[in-house]
Amino acid sequence: SQQGEEDPQALSIQEGENATMNCSYKTSINNLQWYRQNSGRGLVHLILIRSNEREKHSGRLRVTLDTSKKSSSLLITASRAADTASYFCATDPVYNTDKLIFGTGTRLQVFP
Amino acid sequence: DGGITQSPKYLFRKEGQNVTLSCEQNLNHDAMYWYRQDPGQGLRLIYYSQIVNDFQKGDIAEGYSVSREKKESFPLTVTSAQKNPTAFYLCASTGGDTEAFFGQGTRLTVV
């Protein structure tokens, strides 16, 4: 029962452009997290935003959270070819704190 | 260095065989998880464990089994009952914070 759905499924941009990915979820959450996965590798945690936060920054990453719309966005500014990867959101649901629920991911391709 | 280690990186299974995937962590995390990932797809939860000697089924537990005899170890057995086992398997752990640490994955192929 996946809770998170990312949009778009795939995104192709040029180096230097900004990349925006969106995540929608279904139930109340404690926090929402974004992860990155390089092809054939494990996931790496990028950033966590709590339900009482609206925006968070980490380097070139900006995450927003709108709990009224049950949605989040991840913005990568001034993208680089090395940012090419899949990006997943994961929610920590209030109803079940035992596990994270991952979305379907956005595949980002950044062309040099 | 603290981390989570999966082995082997590649695994081949014959029809009707059981195979076991290893997952070890030295992060002193209580919770551990197994996910399955199919090409171009998200992660689906197979099993998870919040404490030693206890584990719960995830969304797709059929055809899989686990054990949690030690805090550091959470092996996954893919049994012959799993009819479509070819996939990428990811193990993860979490501590007090819910940030998950992942292993590098095991790619299982049926031959």
Coordinates of N, CA and C in Angstrom, one line a residue:
Chain A
S1 N 0.8 -1.2 0.0 CA 0.0 0.0 0.0 C 0.9 1.2 0.0
Q2 N 1.3 1.6 -1.2 CA 2.2 2.8 -1.3 C 1.4 4.0 -1.0
Q3 N 2.0 4.9 -0.2 CA 1.4 6.1 0.1 C 1.8 7.3 -0.8
G4 N 3.1 7.3 -1.1 CA 3.7 8.4 -1.8 C 3.6 8.2 -3.3
E5 N 3.3 9.2 -4.1 CA 3.4 9.1 -5.5 C 4.1 10.4 -6.0
E6 N 5.2 10.1 -6.7 CA 6.0 11.2 -7.3 C 5.5 11.6 -8.6
D7 N 5.8 12.9 -8.9 CA 5.4 13.4 -10.2 C 6.5 14.5 -10.6
P8 N 7.1 14.5 -11.8 CA 6.8 13.5 -12.8 C 7.5 12.2 -12.6
Q9 N 7.2 11.2 -13.4 CA 7.9 9.9 -13.3 C 9.3 10.1 -13.8
A10 N 9.5 10.9 -14.8 CA 10.8 11.1 -15.4 C 11.0 12.6 -15.8
L11 N 12.2 13.1 -15.6 CA 12.5 14.5 -15.9 C 13.9 14.6 -16.5
S12 N 14.0 15.4 -17.6 CA 15.3 15.6 -18.3 C 15.5 17.1 -18.4
I13 N 16.7 17.5 -18.0 CA 17.0 18.9 -18.0 C 18.5 19.1 -18.4
Q14 N 18.9 20.3 -18.6 CA 20.3 20.6 -18.9 C 21.0 21.1 -17.6
E15 N 22.3 20.9 -17.6 CA 23.0 21.4 -16.4 C 22.8 22.9 -16.2
G16 N 22.7 23.2 -14.9 CA 22.4 24.6 -14.6 C 21.0 25.0 -14.4
E17 N 20.1 24.1 -15.0 CA 18.7 24.4 -14.7 C 18.2 23.8 -13.4
N18 N 17.1 24.3 -13.0 CA 16.5 23.8 -11.7 C 15.6 22.6 -12.0
A19 N 15.6 21.6 -11.1 CA 14.7 20.5 -11.2 C 13.7 20.4 -10.0
T20 N 12.4 20.3 -10.4 CA 11.4 20.2 -9.3 C 10.7 18.9 -9.4
M21 N 10.6 18.2 -8.3 CA 9.8 17.0 -8.2 C 8.8 17.1 -7.1
N22 N 7.7 16.5 -7.3 CA 6.5 16.6 -6.4 C 6.2 15.2 -5.9
C23 N 5.6 15.2 -4.6 CA 5.2 14.0 -4.0 C 3.9 14.2 -3.3
S24 N 3.0 13.3 -3.6 CA 1.7 13.4 -2.9 C 1.5 12.2 -2.0
Y25 N 0.8 12.4 -0.9 CA 0.6 11.2 0.0 C -0.9 11.3 0.5
K26 N -1.2 10.2 1.2 CA -2.7 10.0 1.5 C -3.1 10.3 2.9
T27 N -2.3 10.0 3.9 CA -2.7 10.1 5.3 C -1.8 11.0 6.1
S28 N -2.2 11.3 7.3 CA -1.4 12.2 8.1 C 0.0 11.6 8.4
I29 N 0.9 12.5 8.5 CA 2.3 12.1 8.6 C 3.0 12.8 9.8
N30 N 4.0 12.1 10.3 CA 4.9 12.7 11.3 C 6.0 13.5 10.6
N31 N 6.5 13.0 9.5 CA 7.5 13.6 8.7 C 7.6 13.1 7.3
L32 N 8.2 13.8 6.4 CA 8.4 13.3 5.1 C 9.9 13.4 4.7
Q33 N 10.4 12.4 4.0 CA 11.8 12.4 3.7 C 12.0 12.2 2.2
W34 N 13.2 12.7 1.8 CA 13.5 12.5 0.4 C 14.9 11.8 0.3
Y35 N 14.9 10.8 -0.6 CA 16.1 10.0 -0.8 C 16.5 10.0 -2.3
R36 N 17.8 9.7 -2.5 CA 18.3 9.6 -3.8 C 18.8 8.2 -4.0
Q37 N 18.7 7.7 -5.3 CA 19.2 6.4 -5.6 C 19.9 6.5 -6.9
N38 N 21.2 6.2 -6.9 CA 22.0 6.1 -8.2 C 21.7 4.7 -8.7
S39 N 21.8 4.5 -10.0 CA 21.4 3.3 -10.7 C 22.1 2.1 -10.1
G40 N 21.3 1.1 -9.7 CA 21.8 -0.1 -9.1 C 22.4 0.0 -7.7
R41 N 22.2 1.0 -7.0 CA 22.7 1.2 -5.7 C 21.6 1.4 -4.7
G42 N 22.0 1.5 -3.4 CA 21.1 1.7 -2.3 C 20.6 3.2 -2.3
L43 N 19.6 3.4 -1.4 CA 19.1 4.8 -1.3 C 19.9 5.6 -0.3
V44 N 20.1 6.8 -0.5 CA 20.8 7.7 0.4 C 19.8 8.8 0.8
H45 N 19.8 9.0 2.2 CA 18.9 10.0 2.7 C 19.4 11.4 2.4
L46 N 18.5 12.3 1.9 CA 18.8 13.7 1.6 C 18.4 14.7 2.6
I47 N 17.1 14.6 3.0 CA 16.5 15.6 3.8 C 15.2 15.1 4.5
L48 N 15.0 15.6 5.7 CA 13.8 15.3 6.4 C 13.0 16.5 6.8
I49 N 11.7 16.6 6.5 CA 10.9 17.7 6.9 C 9.8 17.2 7.8
R50 N 9.6 17.9 9.0 CA 8.6 17.4 9.9 C 7.3 18.1 9.6
S51 N 6.2 17.5 10.1 CA 4.9 17.9 9.7 C 4.6 19.4 10.1
N52 N 5.3 19.9 11.1 CA 5.1 21.3 11.5 C 6.0 22.3 10.8
E53 N 6.7 21.8 9.9 CA 7.6 22.6 9.1 C 7.0 22.9 7.7
R54 N 7.3 24.0 7.1 CA 6.8 24.3 5.8 C 7.9 24.3 4.7
E55 N 9.1 24.6 5.1 CA 10.2 24.6 4.1 C 11.5 24.3 4.8
K56 N 12.4 23.7 4.1 CA 13.7 23.3 4.6 C 14.7 23.4 3.5
H57 N 15.9 23.8 3.8 CA 17.0 23.9 2.9 C 18.2 23.1 3.3
S58 N 18.9 22.5 2.3 CA 20.1 21.8 2.6 C 21.0 22.0 1.3
G59 N 22.0 22.9 1.3 CA 22.8 23.1 0.1 C 21.9 23.6 -1.0
R60 N 22.0 22.8 -2.1 CA 21.2 23.2 -3.3 C 19.8 22.6 -3.3
L61 N 19.4 22.0 -2.2 CA 18.1 21.3 -2.1 C 17.2 22.2 -1.3
R62 N 15.9 22.3 -1.8 CA 14.9 23.0 -1.1 C 13.6 22.1 -1.1
V63 N 13.1 21.9 0.1 CA 12.0 21.0 0.3 C 10.8 21.9 0.9
T64 N 9.7 21.7 0.3 CA 8.5 22.3 0.9 C 7.5 21.2 1.3
L65 N 6.7 21.5 2.2 CA 5.6 20.6 2.7 C 4.3 21.4 2.9
D66 N 3.3 20.9 2.3 CA 1.9 21.4 2.5 C 1.0 20.3 3.0
T67 N 0.8 20.3 4.3 CA 0.1 19.2 4.9 C -1.4 19.3 4.6
S68 N -1.9 20.5 4.3 CA -3.3 20.7 3.9 C -3.6 20.0 2.6
K69 N -2.6 20.0 1.7 CA -2.7 19.4 0.4 C -2.1 18.0 0.3
K70 N -1.5 17.6 1.4 CA -0.8 16.4 1.5 C 0.2 16.2 0.3
S71 N 1.1 17.2 0.2 CA 2.0 17.2 -0.9 C 3.4 17.9 -0.4
S72 N 4.4 17.5 -1.1 CA 5.7 18.0 -0.9 C 6.4 18.2 -2.2
S73 N 7.4 19.1 -2.3 CA 8.2 19.3 -3.5 C 9.7 19.3 -3.1
L74 N 10.5 18.8 -4.0 CA 11.9 18.9 -3.9 C 12.4 19.7 -5.0
L75 N 13.2 20.7 -4.7 CA 13.8 21.6 -5.8 C 15.3 21.4 -5.7
I76 N 15.9 21.1 -6.8 CA 17.4 21.0 -6.9 C 17.8 22.2 -7.8
T77 N 18.5 23.1 -7.2 CA 18.9 24.3 -8.0 C 20.2 24.1 -8.7
A78 N 20.4 24.8 -9.8 CA 21.7 24.7 -10.5 C 22.2 23.3 -10.7
S79 N 21.4 22.5 -11.3 CA 21.6 21.0 -11.4 C 22.9 20.7 -12.1
R80 N 23.5 19.6 -11.7 CA 24.8 19.1 -12.3 C 24.5 17.7 -12.9
A81 N 25.4 17.3 -13.8 CA 25.3 15.9 -14.4 C 25.3 14.9 -13.3
A82 N 26.0 15.2 -12.2 CA 26.1 14.2 -11.1 C 24.8 14.1 -10.3
D83 N 23.9 15.0 -10.5 CA 22.6 14.8 -9.9 C 21.7 13.8 -10.5
T84 N 22.1 13.3 -11.7 CA 21.4 12.2 -12.4 C 21.2 11.0 -11.4
A85 N 19.9 10.7 -11.2 CA 19.6 9.7 -10.2 C 18.1 9.6 -10.2
S86 N 17.6 8.6 -9.4 CA 16.1 8.5 -9.0 C 15.9 9.1 -7.7
Y87 N 14.9 9.9 -7.5 CA 14.6 10.5 -6.2 C 13.2 10.0 -5.7
F88 N 13.2 9.6 -4.4 CA 12.0 9.1 -3.8 C 11.6 9.9 -2.6
C89 N 10.3 10.0 -2.4 CA 9.9 10.6 -1.1 C 9.4 9.4 -0.3
A90 N 9.5 9.6 1.0 CA 9.1 8.6 2.0 C 8.3 9.2 3.1
T91 N 7.2 8.7 3.5 CA 6.5 9.3 4.6 C 6.5 8.4 5.8
D92 N 6.4 9.0 7.0 CA 6.4 8.4 8.3 C 4.9 8.6 8.8
P93 N 4.0 7.7 8.5 CA 2.6 7.9 8.8 C 2.3 8.0 10.3
V94 N 1.4 8.8 10.7 CA 1.0 9.0 12.1 C 0.3 7.7 12.6
Y95 N -0.4 7.0 11.7 CA -1.2 5.8 12.1 C -0.3 4.6 12.3
N96 N 0.9 4.6 11.8 CA 1.8 3.4 11.9 C 3.2 3.9 11.9
T97 N 3.8 4.1 13.0 CA 5.2 4.7 13.1 C 6.2 3.6 12.9
D98 N 5.8 2.4 12.6 CA 6.8 1.3 12.5 C 7.6 1.3 11.2
K99 N 7.1 2.0 10.2 CA 7.8 1.9 8.9 C 7.6 3.1 8.0
L100 N 8.5 3.3 7.1 CA 8.4 4.3 6.1 C 7.7 3.8 4.9
I101 N 6.9 4.7 4.3 CA 6.2 4.3 3.1 C 6.9 5.1 1.9
F102 N 7.4 4.4 0.9 CA 8.1 5.0 -0.2 C 7.2 5.2 -1.4
G103 N 7.5 6.3 -2.1 CA 6.8 6.6 -3.3 C 7.4 5.8 -4.5
T104 N 6.9 6.1 -5.7 CA 7.4 5.4 -6.9 C 8.6 6.0 -7.5
G105 N 9.0 7.2 -7.1 CA 10.2 7.8 -7.6 C 10.1 8.7 -8.8
T106 N 11.0 9.6 -9.0 CA 11.2 10.4 -10.2 C 12.6 10.2 -10.7
R107 N 12.7 9.8 -12.0 CA 14.0 9.6 -12.6 C 14.5 10.9 -13.2
L108 N 15.6 11.4 -12.7 CA 16.1 12.7 -13.1 C 17.3 12.5 -14.0
Q109 N 17.3 13.0 -15.2 CA 18.5 13.0 -16.1 C 19.0 14.4 -16.3
V110 N 20.2 14.7 -16.0 CA 20.8 16.0 -16.2 C 21.8 15.9 -17.3
F111 N 21.6 16.6 -18.4 CA 22.6 16.5 -19.5 C 23.6 17.6 -19.4
P112 N 24.9 17.2 -19.6 CA 26.0 18.2 -19.6 C 25.8 19.3 -20.6
Chain B
D1 N 34.0 2.1 10.2 CA 32.9 3.0 9.8 C 31.6 2.3 10.1
G2 N 30.6 3.0 10.6 CA 29.3 2.4 10.8 C 28.5 2.4 9.4
G3 N 27.8 1.3 9.3 CA 27.0 1.2 8.1 C 26.2 -0.1 8.0
I4 N 25.6 -0.4 6.9 CA 24.8 -1.5 6.7 C 25.3 -2.3 5.4
T5 N 25.5 -3.5 5.6 CA 26.2 -4.3 4.5 C 25.3 -5.4 4.1
Q6 N 25.1 -5.5 2.7 CA 24.4 -6.6 2.2 C 25.3 -7.5 1.4
S7 N 25.0 -8.8 1.4 CA 25.8 -9.7 0.6 C 24.9 -10.9 0.2
P8 N 25.2 -11.5 -1.0 CA 26.2 -11.0 -2.0 C 25.6 -9.8 -2.8
K9 N 26.4 -9.3 -3.7 CA 25.9 -8.2 -4.5 C 25.0 -8.8 -5.6
Y10 N 25.4 -9.9 -6.2 CA 24.7 -10.6 -7.2 C 24.4 -12.0 -6.8
L11 N 23.3 -12.5 -7.0 CA 22.9 -13.9 -6.6 C 22.0 -14.5 -7.7
F12 N 22.3 -15.8 -8.0 CA 21.6 -16.5 -9.0 C 20.9 -17.7 -8.4
R13 N 19.7 -17.9 -8.7 CA 18.9 -18.9 -8.1 C 18.3 -19.8 -9.2
K14 N 18.4 -21.1 -8.9 CA 17.7 -22.0 -9.9 C 16.3 -22.2 -9.4
E15 N 15.5 -22.6 -10.3 CA 14.0 -22.9 -10.0 C 13.9 -23.9 -8.9
G16 N 13.1 -23.6 -7.9 CA 12.8 -24.5 -6.8 C 13.8 -24.4 -5.7
Q17 N 14.8 -23.5 -5.8 CA 15.8 -23.4 -4.7 C 15.4 -22.3 -3.7
N18 N 15.8 -22.5 -2.5 CA 15.7 -21.4 -1.5 C 17.1 -20.7 -1.5
V19 N 17.1 -19.4 -1.4 CA 18.4 -18.6 -1.3 C 18.2 -17.6 -0.1
T20 N 19.3 -17.3 0.5 CA 19.3 -16.4 1.7 C 20.2 -15.2 1.4
L21 N 19.6 -14.0 1.6 CA 20.3 -12.8 1.4 C 20.7 -12.3 2.8
S22 N 22.0 -11.8 2.9 CA 22.5 -11.3 4.2 C 22.4 -9.8 4.3
C23 N 22.1 -9.4 5.5 CA 22.0 -8.0 5.9 C 22.6 -7.8 7.3
E24 N 23.7 -7.1 7.4 CA 24.3 -6.8 8.7 C 24.5 -5.3 8.9
Q25 N 24.2 -4.9 10.1 CA 24.4 -3.4 10.4 C 25.2 -3.3 11.7
N26 N 26.0 -2.3 11.8 CA 26.8 -2.0 13.0 C 26.5 -0.6 13.5
L27 N 25.2 -0.2 13.3 CA 24.8 1.2 13.6 C 24.0 1.2 15.0
N28 N 23.9 0.0 15.5 CA 23.1 -0.2 16.8 C 21.7 0.2 16.6
H29 N 21.2 0.0 15.4 CA 19.8 0.3 15.2 C 18.8 -0.8 15.6
D30 N 17.7 -0.4 16.1 CA 16.7 -1.5 16.6 C 15.9 -2.0 15.4
A31 N 15.6 -1.1 14.4 CA 14.6 -1.6 13.4 C 15.4 -1.9 12.1
M32 N 15.0 -2.9 11.4 CA 15.5 -3.3 10.1 C 14.4 -3.7 9.2
Y33 N 14.7 -3.5 7.9 CA 13.6 -3.7 6.9 C 14.2 -4.3 5.6
W34 N 13.3 -5.1 4.9 CA 13.6 -5.6 3.6 C 12.6 -5.0 2.6
Y35 N 13.2 -4.5 1.5 CA 12.4 -4.0 0.4 C 12.7 -4.7 -0.9
R36 N 11.8 -4.8 -1.8 CA 12.0 -5.3 -3.1 C 11.8 -4.2 -4.1
Q37 N 12.6 -4.1 -5.1 CA 12.5 -3.1 -6.1 C 12.6 -3.7 -7.5
D38 N 11.6 -3.5 -8.3 CA 11.5 -4.0 -9.7 C 12.0 -2.9 -10.6
P39 N 12.4 -3.2 -11.8 CA 13.0 -2.2 -12.7 C 12.1 -1.0 -12.9
G40 N 12.6 0.2 -12.6 CA 11.9 1.4 -12.8 C 10.7 1.6 -11.8
Q41 N 10.7 0.8 -10.7 CA 9.7 0.9 -9.8 C 10.1 1.5 -8.4
G42 N 9.2 1.7 -7.6 CA 9.5 2.1 -6.2 C 9.8 0.9 -5.3
L43 N 9.9 1.2 -4.0 CA 10.2 0.1 -3.1 C 9.0 -0.5 -2.4
R44 N 8.9 -1.8 -2.4 CA 7.8 -2.5 -1.7 C 8.3 -3.2 -0.5
L45 N 7.7 -3.1 0.6 CA 8.1 -3.6 1.9 C 7.8 -5.1 2.0
I46 N 8.8 -5.9 2.3 CA 8.6 -7.3 2.4 C 8.4 -7.7 3.8
Y47 N 9.4 -7.4 4.7 CA 9.3 -7.7 6.1 C 10.0 -6.6 6.9
Y48 N 9.6 -6.4 8.1 CA 10.4 -5.5 9.0 C 10.4 -6.0 10.4
S49 N 11.4 -5.5 11.1 CA 11.6 -6.0 12.5 C 12.0 -4.8 13.4
Q50 N 11.2 -4.6 14.4 CA 11.5 -3.5 15.4 C 12.4 -3.9 16.5
I51 N 12.5 -5.2 16.7 CA 13.3 -5.6 17.9 C 13.7 -7.1 17.7
V52 N 14.7 -7.5 18.4 CA 15.2 -8.9 18.2 C 14.1 -9.9 18.5
N53 N 14.1 -10.9 17.7 CA 13.2 -12.0 17.9 C 11.7 -11.7 17.6
D54 N 11.6 -10.6 16.9 CA 10.2 -10.2 16.5 C 10.3 -9.5 15.1
F55 N 9.3 -9.9 14.3 CA 9.2 -9.3 12.9 C 7.8 -9.3 12.4
Q56 N 7.5 -8.4 11.5 CA 6.1 -8.3 10.9 C 6.2 -8.4 9.4
K57 N 5.1 -8.9 8.8 CA 5.0 -8.9 7.4 C 4.7 -7.5 6.8
G58 N 5.3 -7.3 5.7 CA 5.0 -6.1 5.0 C 4.0 -6.3 3.9
D59 N 4.0 -5.6 2.8 CA 3.0 -5.6 1.8 C 3.1 -6.9 0.9
I60 N 4.3 -7.4 0.8 CA 4.5 -8.5 -0.2 C 5.3 -9.6 0.5
A61 N 4.9 -10.1 1.6 CA 5.7 -11.1 2.4 C 5.6 -12.5 1.8
E62 N 4.6 -12.8 1.0 CA 4.4 -14.2 0.5 C 5.6 -14.7 -0.3
G63 N 6.1 -15.9 0.1 CA 7.2 -16.4 -0.6 C 8.6 -16.0 0.0
Y64 N 8.5 -15.3 1.1 CA 9.7 -14.8 1.8 C 9.7 -15.2 3.2
S65 N 10.9 -15.4 3.9 CA 10.9 -15.5 5.3 C 12.1 -14.8 5.9
V66 N 12.0 -14.4 7.1 CA 13.1 -13.7 7.8 C 13.4 -14.3 9.2
S67 N 14.5 -13.9 9.8 CA 14.7 -14.1 11.2 C 15.4 -12.9 11.8
R68 N 15.3 -12.8 13.1 CA 16.0 -11.6 13.7 C 16.5 -12.2 15.1
E69 N 17.6 -13.0 15.0 CA 18.1 -13.6 16.2 C 19.1 -12.7 16.9
K70 N 19.7 -11.8 16.1 CA 20.6 -10.8 16.6 C 20.3 -9.4 16.2
K71 N 20.6 -8.4 17.0 CA 20.2 -7.0 16.6 C 20.9 -6.6 15.3
E72 N 22.1 -7.1 15.1 CA 22.9 -6.7 13.9 C 22.5 -7.3 12.6
S73 N 21.7 -8.4 12.7 CA 21.5 -9.2 11.5 C 20.1 -9.5 11.2
F74 N 19.7 -9.4 9.9 CA 18.3 -9.6 9.5 C 18.3 -10.3 8.1
P75 N 18.6 -11.6 8.1 CA 18.7 -12.3 6.8 C 17.3 -12.5 6.2
L76 N 17.2 -12.5 4.9 CA 16.0 -12.7 4.1 C 16.2 -14.0 3.3
T77 N 15.2 -14.9 3.4 CA 15.2 -16.1 2.6 C 14.1 -16.0 1.6
V78 N 14.5 -16.2 0.3 CA 13.6 -16.2 -0.8 C 13.3 -17.7 -1.1
T79 N 12.1 -18.1 -0.8 CA 11.8 -19.5 -0.9 C 11.3 -19.9 -2.3
S80 N 11.1 -21.2 -2.5 CA 10.7 -21.6 -3.8 C 9.2 -21.2 -4.0
A81 N 8.5 -20.8 -3.0 CA 7.1 -20.4 -3.1 C 7.0 -19.0 -3.8
Q82 N 8.1 -18.3 -3.8 CA 8.1 -17.0 -4.5 C 8.3 -17.2 -6.0
K83 N 7.2 -17.0 -6.8 CA 7.2 -17.4 -8.2 C 7.9 -16.4 -9.1
N84 N 8.2 -15.2 -8.6 CA 8.8 -14.2 -9.5 C 9.9 -13.5 -8.7
P85 N 10.9 -14.2 -8.3 CA 11.9 -13.6 -7.4 C 12.9 -12.6 -8.0
T86 N 13.0 -12.6 -9.3 CA 14.0 -11.8 -9.9 C 13.7 -10.3 -9.6
A87 N 14.7 -9.6 -8.9 CA 14.4 -8.3 -8.5 C 15.7 -7.8 -7.8
F88 N 15.7 -6.5 -7.4 CA 16.7 -5.9 -6.6 C 16.2 -5.8 -5.2
Y89 N 17.0 -6.3 -4.2 CA 16.5 -6.4 -2.8 C 17.4 -5.4 -2.0
L90 N 16.7 -4.6 -1.2 CA 17.4 -3.6 -0.4 C 17.0 -3.8 1.1
C91 N 18.0 -3.7 1.9 CA 17.9 -3.8 3.3 C 18.1 -2.4 3.9
A92 N 17.4 -2.1 4.9 CA 17.6 -0.8 5.6 C 17.4 -0.9 7.1
S93 N 17.9 0.1 7.8 CA 17.8 0.1 9.2 C 17.5 1.6 9.7
T94 N 16.8 1.7 10.8 CA 16.6 3.0 11.4 C 16.8 2.9 12.9
G95 N 17.3 4.1 13.4 CA 17.5 4.2 14.9 C 16.4 5.0 15.5
G96 N 16.7 5.9 16.4 CA 15.7 6.7 17.1 C 15.0 7.6 16.1
D97 N 15.8 8.2 15.3 CA 15.3 9.1 14.2 C 14.8 8.2 13.1
T98 N 13.8 8.6 12.3 CA 13.3 7.7 11.3 C 14.1 7.7 10.0
E99 N 15.2 8.4 10.0 CA 16.1 8.4 8.8 C 16.6 7.0 8.5
A100 N 16.4 6.5 7.3 CA 16.8 5.1 7.0 C 18.1 5.1 6.4
F101 N 18.9 4.1 6.8 CA 20.2 3.8 6.2 C 20.1 2.5 5.3
F102 N 20.5 2.6 4.1 CA 20.3 1.4 3.2 C 21.7 0.8 2.9
G103 N 21.6 -0.6 2.6 CA 22.7 -1.3 2.1 C 22.8 -1.0 0.6
Q104 N 23.7 -1.6 -0.1 CA 23.9 -1.4 -1.5 C 23.1 -2.3 -2.4
G105 N 22.4 -3.2 -1.7 CA 21.5 -4.0 -2.5 C 22.0 -5.4 -3.0
T106 N 21.1 -6.3 -3.2 CA 21.5 -7.6 -3.8 C 20.6 -7.8 -5.0
R107 N 21.2 -8.1 -6.1 CA 20.4 -8.3 -7.4 C 20.2 -9.8 -7.5
L108 N 19.0 -10.3 -7.4 CA 18.7 -11.7 -7.5 C 18.2 -12.0 -8.9
T109 N 18.7 -13.1 -9.5 CA 18.2 -13.5 -10.8 C 17.9 -15.0 -10.8
V110 N 16.8 -15.3 -11.4 CA 16.5 -16.8 -11.5 C 17.0 -17.3 -12.8
V111 N 17.7 -18.4 -12.8 CA 18.3 -18.9 -14.0 C 17.7 -20.3 -14.3

